[in-house]
Coordinates of C-alpha atoms in Angstrom, one line a residue:
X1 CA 118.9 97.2 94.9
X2 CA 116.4 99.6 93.8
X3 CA 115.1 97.6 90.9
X4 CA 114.6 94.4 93.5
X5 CA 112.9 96.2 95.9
X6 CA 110.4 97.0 92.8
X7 CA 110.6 93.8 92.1
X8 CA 109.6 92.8 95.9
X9 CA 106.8 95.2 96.0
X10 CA 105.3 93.8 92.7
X11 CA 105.2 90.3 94.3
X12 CA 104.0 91.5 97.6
X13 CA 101.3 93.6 95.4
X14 CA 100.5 90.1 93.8
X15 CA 100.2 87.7 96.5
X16 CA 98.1 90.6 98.5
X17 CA 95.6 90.3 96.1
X18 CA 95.6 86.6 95.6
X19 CA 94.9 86.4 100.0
X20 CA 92.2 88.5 99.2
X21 CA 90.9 86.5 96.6
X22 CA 91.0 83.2 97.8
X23 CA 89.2 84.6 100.9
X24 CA 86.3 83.7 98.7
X25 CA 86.7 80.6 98.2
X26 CA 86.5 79.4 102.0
X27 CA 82.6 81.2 102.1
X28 CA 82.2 79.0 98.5
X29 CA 83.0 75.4 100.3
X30 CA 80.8 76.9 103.4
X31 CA 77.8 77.2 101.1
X32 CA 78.4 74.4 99.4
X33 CA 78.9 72.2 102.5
X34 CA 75.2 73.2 104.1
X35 CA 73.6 73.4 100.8
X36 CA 74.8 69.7 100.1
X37 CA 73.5 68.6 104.1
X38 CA 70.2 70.7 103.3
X39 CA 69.7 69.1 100.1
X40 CA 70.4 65.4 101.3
X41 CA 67.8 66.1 104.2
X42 CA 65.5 66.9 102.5
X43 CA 65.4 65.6 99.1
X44 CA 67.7 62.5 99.7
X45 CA 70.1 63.0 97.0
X46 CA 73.7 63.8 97.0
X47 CA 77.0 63.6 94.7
X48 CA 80.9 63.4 95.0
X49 CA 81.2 66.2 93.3
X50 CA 79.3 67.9 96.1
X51 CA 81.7 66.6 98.6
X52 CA 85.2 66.7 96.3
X53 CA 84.5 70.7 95.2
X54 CA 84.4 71.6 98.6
X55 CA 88.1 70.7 99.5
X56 CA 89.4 71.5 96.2
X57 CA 88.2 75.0 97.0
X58 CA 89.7 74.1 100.6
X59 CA 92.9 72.8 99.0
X60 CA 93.1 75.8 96.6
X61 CA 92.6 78.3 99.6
X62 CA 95.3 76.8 101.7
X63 CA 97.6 76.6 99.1
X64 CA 96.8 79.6 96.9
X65 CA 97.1 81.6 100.4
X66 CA 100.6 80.4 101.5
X67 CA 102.5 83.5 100.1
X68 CA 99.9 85.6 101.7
X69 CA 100.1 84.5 105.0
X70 CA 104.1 84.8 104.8
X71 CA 103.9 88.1 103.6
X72 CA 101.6 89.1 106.9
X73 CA 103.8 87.0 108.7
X74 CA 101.4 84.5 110.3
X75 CA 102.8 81.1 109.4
X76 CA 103.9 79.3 113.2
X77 CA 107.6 80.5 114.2
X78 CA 109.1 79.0 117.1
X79 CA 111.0 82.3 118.1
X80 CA 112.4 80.9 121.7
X81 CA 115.9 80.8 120.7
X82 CA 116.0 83.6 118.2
X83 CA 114.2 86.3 120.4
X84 CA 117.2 86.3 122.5
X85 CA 119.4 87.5 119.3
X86 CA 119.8 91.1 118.3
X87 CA 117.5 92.2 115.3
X88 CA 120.4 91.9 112.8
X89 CA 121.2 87.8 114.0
X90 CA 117.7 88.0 114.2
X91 CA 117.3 89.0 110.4
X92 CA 120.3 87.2 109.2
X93 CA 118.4 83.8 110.4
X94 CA 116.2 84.3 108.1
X95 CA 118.0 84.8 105.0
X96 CA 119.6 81.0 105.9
X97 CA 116.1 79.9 106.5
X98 CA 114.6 81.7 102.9
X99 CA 118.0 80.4 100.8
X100 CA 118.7 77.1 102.8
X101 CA 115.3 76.1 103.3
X102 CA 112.4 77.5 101.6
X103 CA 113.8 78.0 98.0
X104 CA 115.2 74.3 98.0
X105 CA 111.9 72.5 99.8
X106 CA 109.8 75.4 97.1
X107 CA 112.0 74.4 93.7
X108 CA 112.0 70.3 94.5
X109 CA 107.6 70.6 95.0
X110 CA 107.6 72.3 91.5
X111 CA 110.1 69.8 89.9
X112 CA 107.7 66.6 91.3
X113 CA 104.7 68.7 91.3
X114 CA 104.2 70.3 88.1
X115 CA 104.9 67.1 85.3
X116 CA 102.4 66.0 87.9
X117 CA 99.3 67.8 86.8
X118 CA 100.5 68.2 83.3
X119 CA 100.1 64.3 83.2
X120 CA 96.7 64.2 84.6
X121 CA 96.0 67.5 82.5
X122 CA 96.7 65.5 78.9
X123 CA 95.0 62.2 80.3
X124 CA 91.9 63.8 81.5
X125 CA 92.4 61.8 84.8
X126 CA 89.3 62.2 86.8
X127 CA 87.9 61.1 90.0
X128 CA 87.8 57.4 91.0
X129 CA 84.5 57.8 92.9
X130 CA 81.5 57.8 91.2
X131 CA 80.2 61.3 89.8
X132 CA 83.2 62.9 91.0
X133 CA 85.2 65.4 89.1
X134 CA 87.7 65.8 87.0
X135 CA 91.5 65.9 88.7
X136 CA 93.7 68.5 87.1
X137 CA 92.4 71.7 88.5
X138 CA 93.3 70.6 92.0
X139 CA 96.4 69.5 91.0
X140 CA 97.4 72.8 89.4
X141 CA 97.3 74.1 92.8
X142 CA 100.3 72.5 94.3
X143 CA 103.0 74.0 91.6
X144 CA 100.8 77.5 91.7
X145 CA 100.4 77.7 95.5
X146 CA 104.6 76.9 96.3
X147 CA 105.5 79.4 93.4
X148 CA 103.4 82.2 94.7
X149 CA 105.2 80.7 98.0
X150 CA 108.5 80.7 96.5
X151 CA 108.0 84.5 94.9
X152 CA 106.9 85.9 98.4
X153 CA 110.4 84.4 100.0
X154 CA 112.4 85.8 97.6
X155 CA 110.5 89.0 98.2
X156 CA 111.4 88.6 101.7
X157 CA 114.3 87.9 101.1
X158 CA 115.3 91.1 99.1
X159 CA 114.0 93.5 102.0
X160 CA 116.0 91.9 104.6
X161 CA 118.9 92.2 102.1
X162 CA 117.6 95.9 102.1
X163 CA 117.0 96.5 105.4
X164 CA 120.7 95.0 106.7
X165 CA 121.9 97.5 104.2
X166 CA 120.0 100.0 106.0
X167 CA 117.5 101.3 102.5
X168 CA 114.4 100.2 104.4
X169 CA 112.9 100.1 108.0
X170 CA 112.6 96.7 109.8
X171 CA 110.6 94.6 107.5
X172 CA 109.4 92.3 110.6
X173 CA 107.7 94.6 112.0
X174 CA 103.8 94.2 111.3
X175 CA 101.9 97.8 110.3
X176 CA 100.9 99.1 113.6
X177 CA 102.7 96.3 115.5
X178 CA 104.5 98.0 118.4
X179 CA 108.1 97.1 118.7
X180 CA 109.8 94.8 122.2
X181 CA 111.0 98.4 122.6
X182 CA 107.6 100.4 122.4
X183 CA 106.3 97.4 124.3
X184 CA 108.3 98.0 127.2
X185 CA 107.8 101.9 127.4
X186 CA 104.5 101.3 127.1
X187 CA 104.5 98.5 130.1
X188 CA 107.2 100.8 132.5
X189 CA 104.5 103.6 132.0
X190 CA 101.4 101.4 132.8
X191 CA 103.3 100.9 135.7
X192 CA 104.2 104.2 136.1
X193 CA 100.7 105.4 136.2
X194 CA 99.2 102.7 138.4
X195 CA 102.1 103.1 141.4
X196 CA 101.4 107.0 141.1
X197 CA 97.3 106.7 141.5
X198 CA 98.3 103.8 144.8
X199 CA 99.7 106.2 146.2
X200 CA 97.6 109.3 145.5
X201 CA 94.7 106.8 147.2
X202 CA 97.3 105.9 150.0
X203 CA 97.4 109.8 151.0
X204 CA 93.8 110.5 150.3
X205 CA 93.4 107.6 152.9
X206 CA 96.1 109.5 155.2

């Protein structure tokens, strides 16, 4: 277990740095975007290309940054149901969800995706619009983006493995995210405080 918690923390190390890359690339398509509006303005001239880089750096952000944002946790959950589970069920649900779901929907995008841009890679395919660019390097994004995806659910995967073995603390947790539990101390205290300076005012009043 050991040796795939190694193994999780490498891919976590990996798709932290990617996030953190790719960051970049929004602030590219930005620049690009008002430099291509300033540009028509005033000199009345544009290009496809212009306009087809910006959301291949826009496609390669979103993609690129999938396994990111599942490491941080901030892809939508719908947590109705399974906040009224213990943290074990809770836990549990998602190894279905990484093993069932993700790996499958992950594996099938990289069967149909990657002979994909190999075939526009060796044919050189490029855009049907006039002075637009060439196609593979936006198509390499869809196999790269769902296996960087697919690593970081394995990595999840392994440290709620760990974690219902009881080798690590509650991977769900966010770093410096208080827990239900310190939540509600921290709300009965609040409370706490405020009832005790009513009535410290109510006898003042006295």
């Amino acid at each position: 277990m050991q040796a795939l918690l190694k193994l999780s923390r490498g891919i976590d190390w990996l798709n932290e740095r990617v996030g953190l890359a790719v960051i970049w690339l929004i602030l590219a398509s930005t620049v690009i975007s008002g430099l291509n509006a300033a540009v028509r303005k005033i000199f009345n001239y544009s290009s496809n290309g212009f306009l087809e880089i910006q959301w291949y750096f826009f496609a390669a952000a979103f993609l690129l940054a999938a396994g990111y944002t599942l490491l941080h946790r901030e892809h939508v959950r719908v947590d109705v149901v399974s906040s009224r589970f213990s943290k074990r069920t809770q836990i549990w649900l998602d190894v279905v969800g990484f093993v069932v779901f993700l790996t499958p929907v992950c594996g099938a995008i990289l069967w149909f995706g990657t002979p994909f841009f190999l075939q526009a890679l060796e044919s050189g395919e490029m855009s049907s619009n006039a002075g637009g660019l060439i196609r593979w390097p936006v198509y390499l994004m869809m196999p790269l983006g769902f296996a960087l995806l697919l690593l970081q659910g394995w990595s999840e995967l392994i440290k709620r493995v760990a974690f219902l073995k009881g080798l690590i603390p509650d991977p769900t947790v966010k770093s410096g995210e208080k827990t239900a539990e310190e939540e509600l101390a921290e709300s009965i205290r609040r409370m706490a405080e405020a009832a005790k300076g009513n009535g410290k005012h109510a006898t003042q009043a006295d």
